[in-house]
Amino acid sequence: MAILVIAEHNNSALNPATLNTVGAASAIGGDIHLLVAGSGCAAVAETAAKIAGVSQVLLADDAAYAHQLPENVAPLIAGIAPSYSHVLAPASTNGKNYLPCVAALLDVDQISDIIAVLSADTFKRPIYAGNAIATVRSSALIKVITVRTTAFEAVAAEGGSASVEAVAALADSGKSSFISEDIAKSDRPDLGSAKVIVSGGRGLLSSDNFQLLYTLADKLGGAVGASRAAVDAGFAANDLQVGQTGKIVAPDLYIAVGISGAIQHLAGMKDSKVIVAINKDPEAPIFQVADYGLVADLFEAVPELTQAV
Amino acid sequence: MKGMHPEQPCRFAGVNFPLYQGDEESMKVLVAVKRVVDYNVKVRVKADNSGVDLANVKMSMNPFCEIAVEEAVRLKEKGVVTEVVVVSIGPNAAQEQLRTALALGGDRAILVETEAEVGSLTVAKLLKAVVDQEQPQLVILGKQAIDSDNNQTGQMLAALTGFAQGTFISKVEAAEGSFTITREIDGGLQKLALKLPAILTTDLRLNEPRYASLPNIMKAKKKPLDVVTPESLGVEIRSTLELVKVEAPEERKPGIKVASVAELVDKLKNEAKVI
């Protein structure tokens, strides 16, 4: 049986997380179909049809799906799911929102945030803030899974030639309605897919000082992240938070500036390829995971580093 | 009416219903809390890879559940809610966390007692059975438990009850017959209107939970705490998931300390080759 992947998009563009989720589906093996549910999203379906390895795109284009409200999207997916062995979605806030509803409607347990596929029914996933890795086997007829996208290679966005088939929409549940959205606009790469992340903590002392990190990040073509302490102190926006309860990232280079390295923060970044810590406290736990540690005052070291790269 | 509570008359569904009306109108909120290993504990994987070692480890209320209790109590203090019922599913020892929730302002507690490992779907089914009995207009849960890191139960409960769902919320505003909620989403914030009854799951930014005062801890000992079983709720504990093994994550190879920015840049360029 084929695998259904739910595409992540904003009705006009496909989110790259979809390519990593298709990567996880390829690791399971089998025909891969992609569901694009949204409003006015035909262009997204056309883009999706070109993804390498996707053999069919299902397009559910209806006003009810404009904002992926789970009350509308979950019954749609649960209705289609019985034709599939696996239903996969990225472990984004969107996927985490609707997919457990799908699992409950299908009366199966969901497997959250997988980081490895061992076989078609056995997967690895982190628990306890990444301090343990569980191997779980599912006997469910339909395996409902969210994918930690940083753990899987993206498949090529080009090279496929899937057909696009329209799926009939279901009625709007009327239980919830969209009011507004406030999406932070940024020219910098998305935190989830950036190759380089410069992240700041409480040590930055103010939101103005975060500018130091932005200047460095721009020089490296990277994104800026933050620890919970920095977010709580109002130095950085909530959506920049890296950690167990924020974003899980795994860039090539993660530069932690003024971050002590609490368990909850490490949960979000310790799979980065190279970790650099800049902290004036030589005992800070961040140095235990850092490949390169620099014990220094960040207000001197960061501008110097920006100059040097 | 579609999506409304099966037995409860849809008192809160009509757009004309004023939520802050007279005293005879009651609104009950159910809050689910979980007993988990304390968030400061660095857990260790058992030598036989059967799980993590929780013997003699400090247990606490899941941090997101504390935020859920706090929000329910604040809604009561604002006069939006009249009764706060807290529920937990787990071993007898979970009574400790329920007493904590009562000390924080819960009115009464229910423990669904089981020594079995219960997955999110079973928890959602048990909570559904409690919802059927208690008929709350609002259920508040944490967005995820810091042990399993599943982030599933609230959403599953919404699907099983047919209630509206607001996950990862950082703000709640009560309006007539509905709630306006702000959700933390990738890239920013989203505002939704939810018809009641509704399920909410809390994000970190929703509030700062209060501490229980000693007098309130004493008072909480006298508040009602009912203990029921999964059997009495008619829910079978089963799972389609089998835990094969639990391993420690791969250790990162030890790093080095560099003496200067120049050395750091040199290492990043020539050794790690990441810039």
Coordinates of C-alpha atoms in Angstrom, one line a residue:
Chain A
M1 CA 0.0 0.0 0.0
A2 CA 1.1 3.5 -0.7
I3 CA 2.2 6.2 1.8
L4 CA 0.3 9.5 2.2
V5 CA 2.3 12.6 3.0
I6 CA 0.5 15.7 4.0
A7 CA 2.1 18.7 2.3
E8 CA 3.0 21.8 4.4
H9 CA 2.4 25.0 2.6
N10 CA 0.9 28.5 3.0
N11 CA -1.5 28.2 -0.1
S12 CA 1.1 29.9 -2.4
A13 CA 4.4 28.1 -1.7
L14 CA 5.4 24.6 -0.6
N15 CA 7.3 24.5 2.7
P16 CA 10.7 22.7 2.3
A17 CA 9.7 20.6 5.4
T18 CA 7.6 18.7 2.9
L19 CA 10.7 17.5 1.0
N20 CA 12.2 16.1 4.2
T21 CA 8.9 14.4 5.1
V22 CA 8.9 12.8 1.6
G23 CA 12.5 11.7 2.5
A24 CA 11.2 9.9 5.5
A25 CA 8.5 8.3 3.3
S26 CA 11.1 7.1 0.9
A27 CA 13.0 5.5 3.8
I28 CA 9.8 3.5 4.6
G29 CA 9.5 2.5 0.9
G30 CA 6.4 2.3 -1.3
D31 CA 4.4 4.6 -3.6
I32 CA 4.3 8.1 -2.2
H33 CA 1.2 10.3 -2.6
L34 CA 1.0 13.8 -1.5
L35 CA -2.1 15.6 -0.1
V36 CA -2.2 19.4 -0.7
A37 CA -5.2 20.7 1.3
G38 CA -5.7 24.4 1.2
S39 CA -7.5 27.3 -0.5
G40 CA -6.4 28.6 -3.9
C41 CA -3.4 26.2 -3.7
A42 CA -3.4 24.7 -7.2
A43 CA 0.1 26.2 -7.8
V44 CA 1.3 24.4 -4.7
A45 CA 0.0 21.1 -6.1
E46 CA 1.8 21.7 -9.4
T47 CA 5.1 22.3 -7.5
A48 CA 4.4 19.2 -5.4
A49 CA 3.9 17.1 -8.5
K50 CA 7.5 17.8 -9.5
I51 CA 8.9 16.4 -6.3
A52 CA 11.2 13.4 -6.9
G53 CA 9.6 10.1 -5.8
V54 CA 6.0 11.4 -5.6
S55 CA 3.7 9.4 -7.8
Q56 CA 0.4 11.2 -7.2
V57 CA -0.8 14.5 -5.8
L58 CA -4.2 14.8 -4.2
L59 CA -5.6 18.4 -4.2
A60 CA -8.3 19.4 -1.8
D61 CA -8.9 23.0 -2.7
D62 CA -11.6 24.6 -0.6
A63 CA -12.1 27.7 1.6
A64 CA -12.5 25.3 4.6
Y65 CA -8.9 24.3 4.3
A66 CA -7.4 27.8 4.0
H67 CA -5.8 27.8 7.4
Q68 CA -5.5 24.0 8.0
L69 CA -8.0 24.1 10.9
P70 CA -7.8 20.6 12.4
E71 CA -11.6 20.4 12.7
N72 CA -11.8 20.6 8.9
V73 CA -8.5 19.0 7.8
A74 CA -8.4 16.0 10.1
P75 CA -11.7 14.4 8.9
L76 CA -10.5 15.0 5.3
I77 CA -7.3 13.1 5.9
A78 CA -9.0 10.4 8.0
G79 CA -11.4 9.8 5.1
I80 CA -8.5 9.3 2.7
A81 CA -6.2 7.4 5.1
P82 CA -7.7 3.9 4.8
S83 CA -6.2 3.5 1.3
Y84 CA -2.8 4.0 2.8
S85 CA -0.4 2.0 5.0
H86 CA 1.2 5.2 6.5
V87 CA 0.2 8.8 6.9
L88 CA 3.1 11.2 7.4
A89 CA 3.2 14.9 8.2
P90 CA 6.1 17.1 9.3
A91 CA 6.3 17.7 13.0
S92 CA 5.6 21.4 12.5
T93 CA 3.1 23.3 14.6
N94 CA 0.6 22.5 11.8
G95 CA 1.3 18.8 11.6
K96 CA 1.3 18.5 15.4
N97 CA -2.0 20.2 15.4
Y98 CA -4.1 18.1 13.1
L99 CA -2.3 14.7 12.9
P100 CA -3.2 13.4 16.4
C101 CA -6.9 14.2 15.5
V102 CA -6.5 12.0 12.4
A103 CA -5.0 9.2 14.6
A104 CA -7.9 9.4 17.1
L105 CA -10.5 9.4 14.3
L106 CA -8.8 6.2 12.9
D107 CA -8.5 4.8 16.5
V108 CA -4.7 4.2 16.2
D109 CA -1.8 5.5 18.3
Q110 CA 0.3 8.2 16.7
I111 CA 4.1 8.1 16.6
S112 CA 5.4 11.6 17.1
D113 CA 8.6 13.2 15.8
I114 CA 10.4 10.2 14.3
I115 CA 14.1 10.6 13.7
A116 CA 14.8 7.2 12.0
V117 CA 13.0 4.5 10.1
L118 CA 14.2 1.0 11.0
S119 CA 11.5 -0.8 8.9
A120 CA 8.0 -0.1 7.7
D121 CA 6.7 -0.6 11.3
T122 CA 9.6 0.3 13.5
F123 CA 10.8 3.8 14.2
K124 CA 13.1 5.7 16.5
R125 CA 12.0 8.8 18.4
P126 CA 13.5 11.0 21.1
I127 CA 11.8 11.1 24.5
Y128 CA 12.6 13.0 27.8
A129 CA 13.8 16.1 25.9
G130 CA 16.1 14.0 23.7
N131 CA 17.9 12.4 26.7
A132 CA 16.7 9.0 25.6
I133 CA 15.9 7.5 22.2
A134 CA 13.0 5.1 22.1
T135 CA 12.5 2.4 19.4
V136 CA 8.8 1.7 18.9
R137 CA 7.0 -0.8 16.8
S138 CA 3.5 -0.2 15.6
S139 CA 0.9 -2.9 14.9
A140 CA -1.6 -0.3 13.6
L141 CA -3.1 -1.0 10.2
I142 CA -2.5 2.7 9.3
K143 CA 0.6 4.1 10.9
V144 CA 0.1 7.8 11.7
I145 CA 3.5 9.5 12.1
T146 CA 4.9 13.0 12.4
V147 CA 8.5 13.4 11.1
R148 CA 11.3 15.4 12.7
T149 CA 12.3 17.0 9.4
T150 CA 15.9 17.8 10.5
A151 CA 16.6 14.1 10.8
F152 CA 15.8 13.2 7.2
E153 CA 17.4 14.4 4.0
A154 CA 15.2 16.5 1.7
V155 CA 14.3 14.8 -1.6
A156 CA 14.9 16.7 -4.8
A157 CA 12.2 19.3 -5.5
E158 CA 12.4 18.6 -9.3
G159 CA 12.5 15.4 -11.3
G160 CA 9.1 13.9 -10.6
S161 CA 6.0 14.1 -12.8
A162 CA 3.0 13.1 -10.6
S163 CA -0.5 13.5 -11.8
V164 CA -2.8 15.9 -9.8
E165 CA -6.2 14.6 -8.8
A166 CA -8.8 16.7 -7.1
V167 CA -10.3 15.4 -3.9
A168 CA -13.8 16.5 -2.9
A169 CA -13.9 18.8 0.1
L170 CA -16.0 18.2 3.2
A171 CA -18.2 20.8 4.8
D172 CA -16.7 23.4 7.1
S173 CA -17.2 22.1 10.7
G174 CA -18.0 25.7 11.9
K175 CA -16.4 24.9 15.3
S176 CA -13.5 27.3 14.9
S177 CA -12.7 30.2 12.7
F178 CA -9.6 32.1 11.6
I179 CA -9.4 35.7 12.8
S180 CA -5.9 36.8 12.0
E181 CA -2.2 35.8 11.7
D182 CA 0.9 37.7 12.6
I183 CA 3.8 36.1 10.8
A184 CA 7.2 37.7 11.5
K185 CA 8.6 38.9 8.2
S186 CA 12.3 38.1 7.6
D187 CA 14.7 38.1 4.7
R188 CA 16.9 35.7 6.6
P189 CA 16.6 31.9 6.1
D190 CA 14.0 30.1 8.0
L191 CA 15.2 28.8 11.4
G192 CA 14.1 25.3 10.6
S193 CA 16.1 25.0 7.4
A194 CA 19.0 27.4 7.9
K195 CA 22.5 26.0 7.5
V196 CA 23.9 28.3 10.1
I197 CA 22.2 29.5 13.3
V198 CA 23.4 32.1 15.6
S199 CA 21.5 31.9 18.9
G200 CA 21.4 34.2 21.9
G201 CA 20.6 33.7 25.5
R202 CA 20.1 35.7 28.7
G203 CA 23.8 36.8 28.4
L204 CA 22.8 39.2 25.6
L205 CA 21.2 41.4 28.3
S206 CA 18.8 43.3 26.0
S207 CA 16.9 43.0 22.7
D208 CA 19.0 45.8 21.3
N209 CA 22.1 43.6 21.8
F210 CA 20.5 40.9 19.6
Q211 CA 21.5 43.1 16.7
L212 CA 25.1 41.8 17.2
L213 CA 23.8 38.3 16.4
Y214 CA 21.8 39.5 13.4
T215 CA 24.9 41.2 12.0
L216 CA 26.9 38.0 12.4
A217 CA 24.1 35.8 11.1
D218 CA 23.8 38.0 8.0
K219 CA 27.5 37.7 7.4
L220 CA 27.2 33.9 7.6
G221 CA 24.0 33.7 5.6
G222 CA 22.3 32.2 8.7
A223 CA 19.3 32.6 10.9
V224 CA 19.0 33.9 14.5
G225 CA 17.6 31.8 17.3
A226 CA 17.2 32.3 21.0
S227 CA 17.0 30.4 24.3
R228 CA 13.8 30.4 26.4
A229 CA 15.5 32.7 28.9
A230 CA 16.1 35.3 26.1
V231 CA 12.5 34.9 24.9
D232 CA 11.0 35.2 28.3
A233 CA 13.1 38.3 29.0
G234 CA 11.7 39.9 25.9
F235 CA 15.0 40.0 24.0
A236 CA 13.7 37.9 21.1
A237 CA 10.3 36.8 19.6
N238 CA 8.7 33.6 20.7
D239 CA 9.1 31.9 17.3
L240 CA 12.9 32.2 17.6
Q241 CA 13.0 29.9 20.6
V242 CA 15.1 26.8 20.1
G243 CA 14.5 23.9 22.5
Q244 CA 12.2 21.1 23.6
T245 CA 9.2 23.4 23.5
G246 CA 10.4 25.6 20.6
K247 CA 12.0 24.7 17.3
I248 CA 14.2 21.6 16.9
V249 CA 17.1 22.6 14.6
A250 CA 20.1 20.7 13.2
P251 CA 22.1 23.2 11.2
D252 CA 25.7 22.6 10.0
L253 CA 26.8 25.3 12.4
Y254 CA 25.1 26.4 15.6
I255 CA 26.7 29.3 17.5
A256 CA 25.4 29.6 21.0
V257 CA 26.1 33.0 22.4
G258 CA 25.5 33.8 26.1
I259 CA 23.5 30.5 26.5
S260 CA 24.2 28.4 29.5
G261 CA 22.9 25.2 27.9
A262 CA 19.9 23.9 30.0
I263 CA 18.6 20.4 29.1
Q264 CA 15.5 21.9 27.4
H265 CA 17.7 24.1 25.2
L266 CA 20.1 21.3 24.3
A267 CA 17.0 19.2 23.2
G268 CA 16.5 21.6 20.4
M269 CA 20.0 21.9 19.0
K270 CA 22.3 19.1 20.0
D271 CA 22.0 17.3 16.7
S272 CA 23.7 20.3 15.0
K273 CA 26.8 19.2 13.1
V274 CA 29.2 21.7 14.7
I275 CA 28.4 23.5 17.8
V276 CA 30.3 26.6 18.9
A277 CA 29.7 28.1 22.4
I278 CA 30.7 31.6 23.4
N279 CA 30.3 32.2 27.1
K280 CA 32.1 33.9 29.8
D281 CA 31.3 31.2 32.3
P282 CA 33.8 28.3 31.8
E283 CA 31.5 26.0 33.8
A284 CA 28.4 26.6 31.6
P285 CA 27.0 23.2 30.5
I286 CA 26.9 24.3 26.9
F287 CA 30.7 23.6 26.8
Q288 CA 29.9 19.9 27.3
V289 CA 28.3 19.7 23.9
A290 CA 30.3 22.3 22.1
D291 CA 32.8 21.2 19.5
Y292 CA 34.6 24.6 19.9
G293 CA 34.2 26.6 23.0
L294 CA 35.4 30.1 23.6
V295 CA 35.4 31.5 27.1
A296 CA 35.1 35.2 26.5
D297 CA 32.9 38.2 26.9
L298 CA 30.4 38.0 24.0
F299 CA 30.3 41.8 23.6
E300 CA 33.9 41.6 22.5
A301 CA 34.0 38.2 20.9
V302 CA 31.0 38.5 18.6
P303 CA 32.0 41.8 16.9
E304 CA 35.5 40.4 16.5
L305 CA 34.1 37.2 15.0
T306 CA 31.9 39.2 12.7
Q307 CA 34.9 41.1 11.5
A308 CA 36.9 37.9 11.0
V309 CA 34.5 35.8 8.9
Chain B
M1 CA -26.1 21.0 16.5
K2 CA -23.0 19.8 14.8
G3 CA -19.9 19.7 17.0
M4 CA -21.6 20.5 20.2
H5 CA -21.6 18.3 23.3
P6 CA -23.8 15.3 22.8
E7 CA -25.9 15.6 25.9
Q8 CA -25.4 19.1 27.1
P9 CA -27.8 21.8 25.8
C10 CA -25.9 24.2 23.7
R11 CA -26.1 27.0 26.2
F12 CA -22.8 28.5 25.2
A13 CA -23.1 28.0 21.5
G14 CA -25.6 30.8 20.6
V15 CA -23.8 33.9 19.6
N16 CA -26.2 36.0 21.7
F17 CA -25.5 34.2 24.9
P18 CA -23.7 36.6 27.3
L19 CA -21.0 34.6 29.1
Y20 CA -20.9 36.9 32.1
Q21 CA -24.6 36.6 32.9
G22 CA -26.1 36.0 36.4
D23 CA -24.9 33.5 39.0
E24 CA -27.2 30.7 37.9
E25 CA -25.1 30.1 34.8
S26 CA -22.3 27.8 35.6
M27 CA -19.3 27.0 33.5
K28 CA -17.2 24.1 34.4
V29 CA -13.6 23.6 33.3
L30 CA -11.8 20.3 33.4
V31 CA -8.0 20.4 33.6
A32 CA -5.8 17.4 32.9
V33 CA -2.6 17.1 34.8
K34 CA 0.2 14.5 34.5
R35 CA 2.8 13.3 37.0
V36 CA 6.1 13.3 35.3
V37 CA 9.8 13.2 36.2
D38 CA 10.8 16.7 37.3
Y39 CA 12.1 18.8 34.4
N40 CA 15.4 19.5 36.2
V41 CA 16.3 15.8 36.4
K42 CA 18.7 14.5 33.8
V43 CA 17.2 11.0 33.3
R44 CA 19.4 7.9 32.8
V45 CA 18.6 5.0 30.5
K46 CA 18.4 1.7 32.3
A47 CA 21.3 -0.7 31.6
D48 CA 18.9 -3.3 30.1
N49 CA 17.5 -0.7 27.7
S50 CA 14.0 -1.3 28.9
G51 CA 13.3 2.3 29.7
V52 CA 14.6 5.2 31.7
D53 CA 15.4 4.8 35.4
L54 CA 12.7 6.5 37.4
A55 CA 13.4 4.8 40.8
N56 CA 14.0 7.5 43.5
V57 CA 13.8 10.3 41.0
K58 CA 11.9 13.5 41.9
M59 CA 8.4 13.6 40.3
S60 CA 6.4 16.7 39.7
M61 CA 3.4 18.1 37.8
N62 CA 4.3 18.4 34.1
P63 CA 5.2 22.1 33.6
F64 CA 2.6 22.6 30.8
C65 CA -0.1 21.2 33.1
E66 CA 0.8 23.8 35.8
I67 CA 0.2 26.5 33.2
A68 CA -3.2 24.8 32.4
V69 CA -4.2 24.8 36.1
E70 CA -3.1 28.4 36.4
E71 CA -5.2 29.5 33.4
A72 CA -8.3 27.7 34.7
V73 CA -7.9 29.3 38.1
R74 CA -7.5 32.7 36.5
L75 CA -10.6 32.2 34.4
K76 CA -12.4 31.4 37.7
E77 CA -11.0 34.5 39.4
K78 CA -12.3 36.6 36.4
G79 CA -15.8 35.1 36.9
V80 CA -15.7 33.3 33.5
V81 CA -15.6 29.9 35.1
T82 CA -17.5 28.6 38.2
E83 CA -15.8 25.3 38.9
V84 CA -12.4 23.9 38.2
V85 CA -12.2 20.1 38.2
V86 CA -8.7 18.6 37.9
V87 CA -8.1 15.1 36.6
S88 CA -5.1 12.8 36.4
I89 CA -4.5 9.4 35.0
G90 CA -1.8 7.3 36.5
P91 CA -0.6 5.6 39.6
N92 CA -1.9 6.2 43.2
A93 CA 1.0 8.5 43.7
A94 CA -0.5 11.0 41.2
Q95 CA -2.7 12.1 44.0
E96 CA 0.2 14.3 45.0
Q97 CA 0.0 16.2 41.8
L98 CA -3.8 16.5 42.1
R99 CA -3.4 17.9 45.7
T100 CA -1.0 20.4 44.2
A101 CA -3.6 21.4 41.6
L102 CA -6.2 21.7 44.4
A103 CA -3.8 23.9 46.4
L104 CA -3.4 26.1 43.3
G105 CA -7.1 26.7 43.2
G106 CA -8.8 23.6 41.8
D107 CA -12.2 22.8 43.4
R108 CA -12.1 19.0 43.3
A109 CA -10.1 16.2 41.7
I110 CA -10.6 12.9 40.0
L111 CA -7.9 10.3 39.7
V112 CA -8.3 7.6 37.1
E113 CA -6.0 5.1 38.8
T114 CA -4.0 2.7 36.9
E115 CA -0.5 1.3 37.2
A116 CA -0.4 0.5 33.5
E117 CA 1.6 2.4 31.0
V118 CA -1.0 4.5 29.2
G119 CA -0.4 6.0 25.8
S120 CA -1.9 9.3 24.6
L121 CA -4.8 7.6 22.8
T122 CA -5.9 5.7 25.8
V123 CA -5.5 8.8 28.0
A124 CA -7.7 10.7 25.5
K125 CA -10.3 7.9 25.7
L126 CA -10.3 8.0 29.5
L127 CA -10.6 11.8 29.5
K128 CA -13.4 11.5 27.0
A129 CA -15.2 9.3 29.5
V130 CA -14.6 11.8 32.2
V131 CA -15.9 14.6 29.9
D132 CA -19.0 12.6 29.3
Q133 CA -19.6 12.4 33.0
E134 CA -18.6 15.9 34.0
Q135 CA -19.9 17.8 31.0
P136 CA -17.4 20.6 31.1
Q137 CA -17.6 23.5 28.6
L138 CA -13.9 23.8 28.5
V139 CA -11.0 21.3 28.9
I140 CA -7.5 22.6 29.4
L141 CA -4.4 20.5 28.9
G142 CA -0.7 21.1 28.5
K143 CA 0.6 21.1 25.0
Q144 CA 2.9 18.2 25.7
A145 CA 4.2 16.1 28.6
I146 CA 8.0 16.4 29.0
D147 CA 8.5 12.6 29.4
S148 CA 6.9 11.2 26.3
D149 CA 7.1 14.5 24.3
N150 CA 4.1 13.3 22.3
N151 CA 2.0 16.4 22.0
Q152 CA -1.1 14.4 21.1
T153 CA -3.6 14.0 24.0
G154 CA -5.4 17.4 23.7
Q155 CA -5.9 17.0 19.9
M156 CA -7.0 13.4 20.3
L157 CA -9.5 14.4 23.0
A158 CA -10.9 17.1 20.7
A159 CA -11.3 14.6 17.9
L160 CA -13.1 12.1 20.2
T161 CA -15.4 14.6 21.8
G162 CA -16.0 16.7 18.7
F163 CA -15.1 19.8 20.6
A164 CA -13.3 22.7 19.0
Q165 CA -9.6 22.7 19.5
G166 CA -7.1 25.5 20.3
T167 CA -3.5 24.2 20.7
F168 CA -0.3 25.9 21.7
I169 CA -2.2 28.9 23.1
S170 CA -0.4 31.9 24.5
K171 CA -3.6 34.0 25.1
V172 CA -7.2 33.3 25.9
E173 CA -10.0 35.9 25.8
A174 CA -13.5 35.0 26.7
A175 CA -16.2 36.5 24.5
E176 CA -19.9 35.8 24.1
G177 CA -20.4 32.1 23.5
S178 CA -16.9 31.7 22.3
F179 CA -13.3 32.1 23.1
T180 CA -10.7 34.0 21.2
I181 CA -7.4 32.4 21.4
T182 CA -3.9 33.2 20.2
R183 CA -1.7 30.3 19.1
E184 CA 2.0 30.0 18.8
I185 CA 2.7 28.8 15.3
D186 CA 5.9 28.4 13.2
G187 CA 6.9 31.9 12.2
G188 CA 4.5 33.8 14.5
L189 CA 1.1 34.0 16.0
Q190 CA -2.4 33.0 14.9
K191 CA -5.7 34.1 16.3
L192 CA -8.8 31.9 16.2
A193 CA -12.3 32.0 17.5
L194 CA -13.5 28.8 19.1
K195 CA -17.1 27.9 19.8
L196 CA -17.7 26.2 23.1
P197 CA -17.3 23.5 24.2
A198 CA -13.6 23.6 23.4
I199 CA -10.3 22.0 24.2
L200 CA -7.3 24.2 24.9
T201 CA -3.7 23.2 25.1
T202 CA -1.2 25.5 26.8
D203 CA 2.1 26.9 25.6
L204 CA 4.8 28.3 27.8
R205 CA 3.9 31.9 27.2
L206 CA 0.3 31.6 28.4
N207 CA 1.0 32.6 32.0
E208 CA 3.3 32.3 34.9
P209 CA 2.0 29.6 37.3
R210 CA 1.6 30.7 40.9
Y211 CA 3.1 28.9 43.9
A212 CA 0.8 27.1 46.3
S213 CA 0.7 28.8 49.7
L214 CA 0.9 26.8 52.9
P215 CA -2.7 27.6 54.0
N216 CA -3.9 26.6 50.5
I217 CA -1.9 23.3 50.7
M218 CA -3.6 22.6 54.1
K219 CA -7.1 23.5 52.6
A220 CA -6.4 21.3 49.6
K221 CA -6.2 18.3 51.8
K222 CA -9.9 18.6 52.6
K223 CA -11.0 19.1 49.0
P224 CA -12.8 16.2 47.4
L225 CA -10.6 13.7 45.4
D226 CA -12.5 10.8 43.8
V227 CA -10.6 7.8 42.6
V228 CA -12.1 5.8 39.7
T229 CA -10.7 3.0 37.5
P230 CA -10.5 2.7 33.7
E231 CA -12.9 -0.3 34.0
S232 CA -15.5 1.8 35.8
L233 CA -15.2 4.3 32.9
G234 CA -15.6 1.5 30.4
V235 CA -12.3 2.1 28.7
E236 CA -9.9 -0.7 27.8
I237 CA -6.2 0.0 28.1
R238 CA -4.6 -1.1 24.9
S239 CA -2.0 0.1 22.4
T240 CA -1.0 -0.4 18.9
L241 CA 2.5 0.6 19.9
E242 CA 5.2 -1.6 21.5
L243 CA 8.3 -0.1 23.1
V244 CA 11.1 -2.2 21.7
K245 CA 14.0 -0.5 23.5
V246 CA 15.3 2.7 25.0
E247 CA 18.8 3.8 24.4
A248 CA 21.0 6.7 25.5
P249 CA 21.5 9.3 22.7
E250 CA 24.8 9.1 20.8
E251 CA 27.4 11.0 22.8
R252 CA 29.0 13.9 20.9
K253 CA 32.7 13.5 20.8
P254 CA 34.4 15.9 23.2
G255 CA 35.1 19.3 21.9
I256 CA 38.0 21.7 22.6
K257 CA 38.3 25.1 24.0
V258 CA 39.9 27.7 21.7
A259 CA 41.9 30.6 23.1
S260 CA 40.9 33.3 20.7
V261 CA 38.4 34.4 18.0
A262 CA 41.2 34.0 15.4
E263 CA 41.7 30.3 16.4
L264 CA 37.9 29.7 16.4
V265 CA 37.6 31.1 12.8
D266 CA 40.6 29.0 11.7
K267 CA 39.1 25.8 13.1
L268 CA 35.7 26.6 11.6
K269 CA 37.3 27.3 8.2
N270 CA 40.0 24.6 8.0
E271 CA 39.0 21.8 10.4
A272 CA 35.2 21.8 10.5
K273 CA 34.8 23.5 7.1
V274 CA 31.5 25.0 8.0
I275 CA 32.2 28.6 7.0

